[in-house]
Tab-separated table of C-alpha atoms in Angstrom:
chain	number	residue	atom	x	y	z
A	20	MET	CA	-40.057	-13.710	7.359
A	21	LYS	CA	-38.763	-11.038	5.027
A	22	ALA	CA	-35.733	-10.472	7.265
A	23	ALA	CA	-34.977	-14.206	7.249
A	24	GLY	CA	-35.131	-14.233	3.451
A	25	THR	CA	-32.744	-11.299	3.263
A	26	GLU	CA	-30.283	-13.009	5.629
A	27	ALA	CA	-30.458	-16.196	3.536
A	28	LYS	CA	-29.624	-14.243	0.374
A	29	LEU	CA	-26.719	-12.551	2.127
A	30	LEU	CA	-25.416	-15.930	3.251
A	31	LEU	CA	-25.685	-17.328	-0.278
A	32	VAL	CA	-23.514	-14.464	-1.505
A	33	GLY	CA	-21.267	-14.148	1.540
A	34	ILE	CA	-20.218	-17.792	1.922
A	35	PRO	CA	-18.794	-18.163	-1.630
A	36	VAL	CA	-17.020	-14.799	-1.277
A	37	LEU	CA	-15.572	-15.888	2.071
A	38	LEU	CA	-14.341	-19.175	0.622
A	39	TRP	CA	-12.901	-17.400	-2.430
A	40	THR	CA	-10.934	-15.165	-0.053
A	41	VAL	CA	-9.867	-17.733	2.533
A	42	ILE	CA	-8.834	-20.648	0.288
A	43	PRO	CA	-5.800	-18.868	-1.289
A	44	ILE	CA	-4.664	-17.785	2.183
A	45	TYR	CA	-5.086	-21.351	3.417
A	46	HIS	CA	-2.936	-22.677	0.558
A	47	LEU	CA	-0.328	-20.009	1.292
A	48	VAL	CA	-0.082	-21.186	4.896
A	49	LEU	CA	-0.231	-24.845	3.818
A	50	PHE	CA	2.770	-24.471	1.517
A	51	ALA	CA	4.668	-22.480	4.145
A	52	ILE	CA	4.467	-25.280	6.745
A	53	SER	CA	4.971	-28.180	4.297
A	54	PRO	CA	8.247	-29.924	3.468
A	55	LYS	CA	9.194	-29.679	-0.203
A	56	GLN	CA	8.122	-33.222	-0.971
A	57	ASP	CA	4.680	-32.634	0.559
A	58	ALA	CA	4.007	-29.154	-0.811
A	59	LEU	CA	2.348	-30.413	-4.021
A	60	SER	CA	0.841	-33.590	-2.629
A	61	GLY	CA	-2.696	-32.199	-2.643
A	62	ALA	CA	-3.293	-33.117	0.994
A	63	LEU	CA	-5.522	-30.854	3.057
A	64	PHE	CA	-2.843	-30.752	5.744
A	65	PRO	CA	0.802	-31.923	5.635
A	66	GLU	CA	1.649	-35.169	7.396
A	67	HIS	CA	4.789	-33.636	8.857
A	68	PRO	CA	4.270	-29.871	9.311
A	69	THR	CA	7.501	-27.963	9.758
A	70	LEU	CA	8.859	-24.465	10.327
A	71	ARG	CA	12.064	-25.262	8.434
A	72	ASN	CA	10.924	-23.112	5.513
A	73	PHE	CA	10.863	-20.061	7.767
A	74	GLU	CA	14.366	-20.918	9.010
A	75	THR	CA	15.540	-21.121	5.413
A	76	VAL	CA	14.028	-17.754	4.524
A	77	PHE	CA	15.198	-15.906	7.632
A	78	GLY	CA	18.638	-17.484	7.352
A	79	GLN	CA	18.891	-16.639	3.611
A	80	ARG	CA	19.891	-20.247	2.939
A	81	HIS	CA	18.739	-20.353	-0.673
A	82	TYR	CA	20.343	-18.479	-3.561
A	83	PHE	CA	17.019	-16.823	-4.396
A	84	LEU	CA	16.956	-15.519	-0.820
A	85	SER	CA	20.539	-14.315	-0.546
A	86	HIS	CA	19.392	-10.670	-0.107
A	87	PHE	CA	16.102	-11.285	1.702
A	88	TRP	CA	16.673	-8.882	4.596
A	89	GLN	CA	18.037	-6.133	2.344
A	90	GLN	CA	15.089	-6.452	-0.024
A	91	LEU	CA	12.631	-6.419	2.883
A	92	TRP	CA	14.309	-3.268	4.156
A	93	ASN	CA	14.056	-1.723	0.672
A	94	SER	CA	10.313	-2.406	0.616
A	95	THR	CA	9.883	-0.961	4.117
A	96	LEU	CA	11.909	2.178	3.405
A	97	ILE	CA	10.172	2.880	0.090
A	98	ALA	CA	6.700	2.260	1.536
A	99	PHE	CA	7.161	4.554	4.542
A	100	ALA	CA	8.858	7.272	2.474
A	101	THR	CA	5.967	7.133	0.003
A	102	GLY	CA	3.436	7.430	2.808
A	103	VAL	CA	5.181	10.438	4.375
A	104	LEU	CA	5.743	12.326	1.108
A	105	THR	CA	2.203	11.623	-0.112
A	106	LEU	CA	0.840	13.037	3.137
A	107	LEU	CA	3.004	16.166	2.801
A	108	VAL	CA	1.909	16.789	-0.785
A	109	ALA	CA	-1.761	15.901	-0.373
A	110	THR	CA	-2.268	17.642	2.972
A	111	SER	CA	-0.697	20.874	1.776
A	112	ALA	CA	-2.659	20.812	-1.485
A	113	ALA	CA	-5.976	20.022	0.214
A	114	PHE	CA	-5.449	22.775	2.805
A	115	ALA	CA	-4.605	25.353	0.153
A	116	ILE	CA	-7.539	24.402	-2.072
A	117	SER	CA	-10.196	23.894	0.587
A	118	ARG	CA	-9.333	26.311	3.407
A	119	LEU	CA	-7.192	29.042	1.854
A	120	ARG	CA	-9.121	28.868	-1.444
A	121	VAL	CA	-6.077	29.819	-3.504
A	122	ARG	CA	-6.609	30.926	-7.090
A	123	GLY	CA	-6.492	28.007	-9.497
A	124	GLY	CA	-7.230	25.487	-6.752
A	125	ARG	CA	-10.228	24.046	-8.564
A	126	THR	CA	-8.098	23.602	-11.700
A	127	VAL	CA	-5.473	21.730	-9.699
A	128	MET	CA	-8.212	19.553	-8.215
A	129	ASN	CA	-9.615	18.713	-11.645
A	130	MET	CA	-6.168	17.922	-13.011
A	131	ALA	CA	-5.482	15.644	-10.055
A	132	LEU	CA	-8.730	13.776	-10.668
A	133	PHE	CA	-7.963	13.516	-14.389
A	134	THR	CA	-4.546	11.950	-13.766
A	135	TYR	CA	-6.112	9.520	-11.288
A	136	PHE	CA	-8.212	8.014	-14.073
A	137	ILE	CA	-5.132	7.225	-16.197
A	138	PRO	CA	-4.138	3.545	-15.638
A	139	ALA	CA	-0.808	3.339	-13.853
A	140	ALA	CA	0.479	0.824	-16.428
A	141	PHE	CA	0.201	3.499	-19.140
A	142	LEU	CA	2.613	5.671	-17.169
A	143	ALA	CA	5.279	2.988	-16.797
A	144	VAL	CA	7.316	3.745	-19.931
A	145	PRO	CA	7.070	7.568	-19.616
A	146	MET	CA	8.043	7.263	-15.963
A	147	TYR	CA	11.039	5.088	-16.890
A	148	LYS	CA	12.193	7.631	-19.483
A	149	THR	CA	11.715	10.539	-17.089
A	150	MET	CA	13.708	8.879	-14.322
A	151	GLY	CA	16.425	8.046	-16.843
A	152	ASN	CA	16.614	11.684	-17.973
A	153	TYR	CA	17.169	12.781	-14.385
A	154	GLY	CA	19.652	10.005	-13.606
A	155	LEU	CA	17.431	8.360	-11.014
A	156	LEU	CA	17.244	4.849	-12.461
A	157	ASN	CA	18.331	2.130	-10.024
A	158	SER	CA	17.754	4.570	-7.167
A	159	LYS	CA	15.155	4.107	-4.465
A	160	TRP	CA	14.132	7.712	-5.043
A	161	ALA	CA	12.911	6.758	-8.518
A	162	LEU	CA	10.354	4.336	-7.106
A	163	ILE	CA	9.436	6.612	-4.200
A	164	LEU	CA	8.717	9.560	-6.504
A	165	ALA	CA	6.811	7.342	-8.931
A	166	MET	CA	4.580	6.000	-6.163
A	167	VAL	CA	3.981	9.476	-4.725
A	168	THR	CA	2.917	10.573	-8.218
A	169	ILE	CA	0.416	7.723	-8.427
A	170	ALA	CA	-0.924	8.046	-4.865
A	171	SER	CA	-1.215	11.841	-4.626
A	172	PRO	CA	-4.266	12.523	-6.887
A	173	TYR	CA	-6.556	10.245	-4.911
A	174	ALA	CA	-5.048	11.438	-1.635
A	175	ILE	CA	-5.636	15.108	-2.528
A	176	TRP	CA	-9.233	14.408	-3.518
A	177	VAL	CA	-10.041	12.505	-0.310
A	178	LEU	CA	-8.417	15.086	1.960
A	179	LYS	CA	-10.041	17.975	0.105
A	180	GLN	CA	-13.470	16.375	0.493
A	181	ALA	CA	-12.848	15.754	4.187
A	182	SER	CA	-11.538	19.288	4.642
A	183	ASP	CA	-14.683	20.753	3.088
A	184	LYS	CA	-16.715	19.241	5.940
A	185	LEU	CA	-14.830	21.188	8.618
A	186	PRO	CA	-16.770	24.219	9.912
A	187	VAL	CA	-15.527	27.455	8.363
A	188	GLU	CA	-16.273	29.180	11.680
A	189	LEU	CA	-13.221	27.485	13.203
A	190	ASP	CA	-10.957	29.161	10.658
A	191	GLU	CA	-12.644	32.521	11.166
A	192	ALA	CA	-12.289	32.281	14.942
A	193	ALA	CA	-8.600	31.354	14.662
A	194	VAL	CA	-7.939	34.243	12.263
A	195	MET	CA	-9.700	36.675	14.591
A	196	ASP	CA	-7.409	35.482	17.376
A	197	GLY	CA	-4.435	36.388	15.199
A	198	ALA	CA	-3.546	32.963	13.783
A	199	SER	CA	-1.446	32.984	10.622
A	200	PRO	CA	-2.035	30.402	7.837
A	201	PRO	CA	0.795	28.150	9.127
A	202	GLN	CA	-0.666	28.303	12.651
A	203	LEU	CA	-4.137	27.631	11.284
A	204	PHE	CA	-2.715	24.612	9.460
A	205	ARG	CA	-0.875	23.257	12.503
A	206	TYR	CA	-3.275	23.934	15.372
A	207	VAL	CA	-6.699	23.705	13.705
A	208	TYR	CA	-6.501	21.792	10.453
A	209	LEU	CA	-4.167	18.899	11.305
A	210	PRO	CA	-5.822	17.833	14.604
A	211	LEU	CA	-9.277	17.769	13.019
A	212	MET	CA	-8.046	15.873	9.955
A	213	THR	CA	-6.254	13.116	11.890
A	214	PRO	CA	-8.544	10.192	10.865
A	215	SER	CA	-8.322	11.083	7.174
A	216	LEU	CA	-4.567	11.660	7.406
A	217	VAL	CA	-4.026	8.246	8.985
A	218	ALA	CA	-6.204	6.583	6.347
A	219	ILE	CA	-4.379	8.270	3.467
A	220	GLY	CA	-0.967	7.516	4.965
A	221	VAL	CA	-1.866	3.828	5.284
A	222	TYR	CA	-3.315	3.824	1.755
A	223	ALA	CA	-0.116	5.256	0.242
A	224	LEU	CA	2.099	2.981	2.330
A	225	LEU	CA	0.252	-0.175	1.269
A	226	LEU	CA	0.157	0.971	-2.365
A	227	ALA	CA	3.951	1.225	-2.407
A	228	TRP	CA	4.399	-1.959	-0.359
A	229	ASN	CA	2.501	-4.035	-2.938
A	230	GLU	CA	3.887	-2.357	-6.080
A	231	TYR	CA	5.549	-4.628	-8.630
A	232	LEU	CA	5.527	-3.075	-12.129
A	233	PHE	CA	7.298	0.197	-11.344
A	234	ALA	CA	9.692	-1.534	-8.938
A	235	PHE	CA	10.576	-4.014	-11.689
A	236	LEU	CA	11.198	-1.259	-14.247
A	237	LEU	CA	13.009	1.320	-12.129
A	238	LEU	CA	15.218	-0.935	-9.992
A	239	SER	CA	17.468	-3.710	-11.277
A	240	ARG	CA	20.239	-4.591	-8.822
A	241	ASP	CA	19.482	-7.468	-6.453
A	242	THR	CA	20.425	-5.321	-3.476
A	243	ASP	CA	18.099	-2.484	-4.585
A	244	VAL	CA	14.903	-4.277	-5.637
A	245	THR	CA	11.907	-4.708	-3.383
A	246	LEU	CA	10.805	-8.104	-2.145
A	247	PRO	CA	7.868	-8.483	-4.607
A	248	VAL	CA	10.309	-8.174	-7.517
A	249	ALA	CA	12.670	-10.645	-5.869
A	250	LEU	CA	9.804	-13.106	-5.490
A	251	GLY	CA	9.377	-13.039	-9.260
A	252	SER	CA	12.790	-14.646	-9.660
A	253	PHE	CA	11.409	-17.814	-8.056
A	254	LEU	CA	9.234	-18.341	-11.120
A	255	ALA	CA	12.211	-18.215	-13.480
A	256	ALA	CA	13.622	-21.505	-12.226
A	257	ASP	CA	12.825	-24.846	-13.860
A	258	ASP	CA	12.218	-26.385	-10.447
A	259	SER	CA	10.763	-23.498	-8.457
A	260	PRO	CA	10.926	-23.908	-4.660
A	261	TRP	CA	7.227	-23.267	-4.171
A	262	GLU	CA	7.374	-23.866	-0.442
A	263	LEU	CA	9.964	-21.064	-0.051
A	264	LEU	CA	8.052	-18.765	-2.405
A	265	MET	CA	4.863	-19.186	-0.394
A	266	THR	CA	6.698	-18.806	2.909
A	267	THR	CA	8.282	-15.544	1.774
A	268	GLY	CA	4.932	-14.361	0.465
A	269	LEU	CA	3.280	-15.146	3.794
A	270	ILE	CA	5.968	-13.229	5.674
A	271	TYR	CA	5.569	-10.278	3.321
A	272	ALA	CA	1.785	-10.273	3.755
A	273	LEU	CA	1.894	-10.045	7.552
A	274	PRO	CA	3.053	-6.389	8.002
A	275	PRO	CA	0.258	-4.823	5.882
A	276	ALA	CA	-2.277	-7.076	7.606
A	277	ALA	CA	-0.995	-5.869	10.978
A	278	ILE	CA	-1.022	-2.220	9.864
A	279	TYR	CA	-4.581	-2.520	8.609
A	280	TYR	CA	-5.668	-4.210	11.851
A	281	VAL	CA	-4.143	-1.435	13.965
A	282	PHE	CA	-5.610	1.428	11.911
A	283	ARG	CA	-8.792	-0.253	10.689
A	284	ARG	CA	-11.085	2.108	12.600
A	285	TYR	CA	-9.600	5.037	10.696
A	286	MET	CA	-9.734	3.435	7.257
A	287	VAL	CA	-13.461	3.435	6.487
A	288	GLY	CA	-14.237	6.754	8.134
A	289	GLY	CA	-11.104	8.451	6.837
A	290	LEU	CA	-11.366	7.315	3.214
A	291	THR	CA	-15.085	8.066	2.950
A	292	ALA	CA	-15.016	11.411	4.768
A	293	GLY	CA	-16.787	13.975	2.645
A	294	ALA	CA	-18.190	11.405	0.235
A	295	VAL	CA	-21.714	12.392	1.297
A	296	LYS	CA	-22.394	15.985	2.238
A	297	SER	CA	-25.300	17.066	4.392
C-alpha cells in the first residue's frame, strides 16, 4: 500500500514534468512540418504536413539562411575544438593535482572552483575586452578560448574527484616497473579515466554548441557566427518566418541529442565519479 502511494506521488510529479518537457518539442516539430499559412493556426496537427521547410533550409533558399551550412560548420568546429582543448587542460591539471601532487595543486583547485561560481554573463564584457586587446575579435579562436575558460573549472574538479578514487597502488606499481610520469599518464591514468573523460568531453562540446552570448559578442560577420546567433536574426524581422526558424532549430537540436544518446551510459557515471567517497 505504501509503495502504491509512493508511485502515485511520483506520477503526480512526473506527468506534469514530462508534459512540460515534451510540449515545446512537439510544437517545434509541428512548426517544422507545417506550411507557413498553417504554422500559427493553432491546430494540433497540420492539415497538409510538408517537408518543404527542410528543403528551404538545406537549400539556403531564404535570405536569413544564406550561410546556413557555413554557420553550422562554425558551430561544429568550435564545439569540437572546445571539447578537445578542455580535455587537454582539465586532464593534465587533474593528473598533476591528484596523482603527481604538485606543489600548489590545492590552490589551483580552489581557484578553479572559485571561478566556476562566477556567472558567465559577468565575464562577457571583460572577455570581449581581453580578446580585443589580443586581436582575436571576429576569430573563431576567441569563442573557442572563451568556452574553454568557462568549461575548464568544472571539468578539472570532476576529473580530479574521479582521479582521487583510483588506487594509489597502481601508480606505485608502475613507478616500481620504471614508468616515467608521461608513461604513467598514458598507460595507467588515461585508460582508467575513460568514462569521466568521455563525459567531460561531451559536456564541454554541448556547452559550446549551445552558447549564444559569447558567440554574439565575439563574432560579428555572417560567415563567422554560429547557428544560434544566426537564428536570432529571424526575430529581427517584422514578419518572422517562424516555420523556418523552428525547422532550423529542430535540425540544430538533433546532433546534441544524438551525441547524448550515444554516450549516455558514460554521462551519469562519468560526471558523478568521486562525488561520494567510500
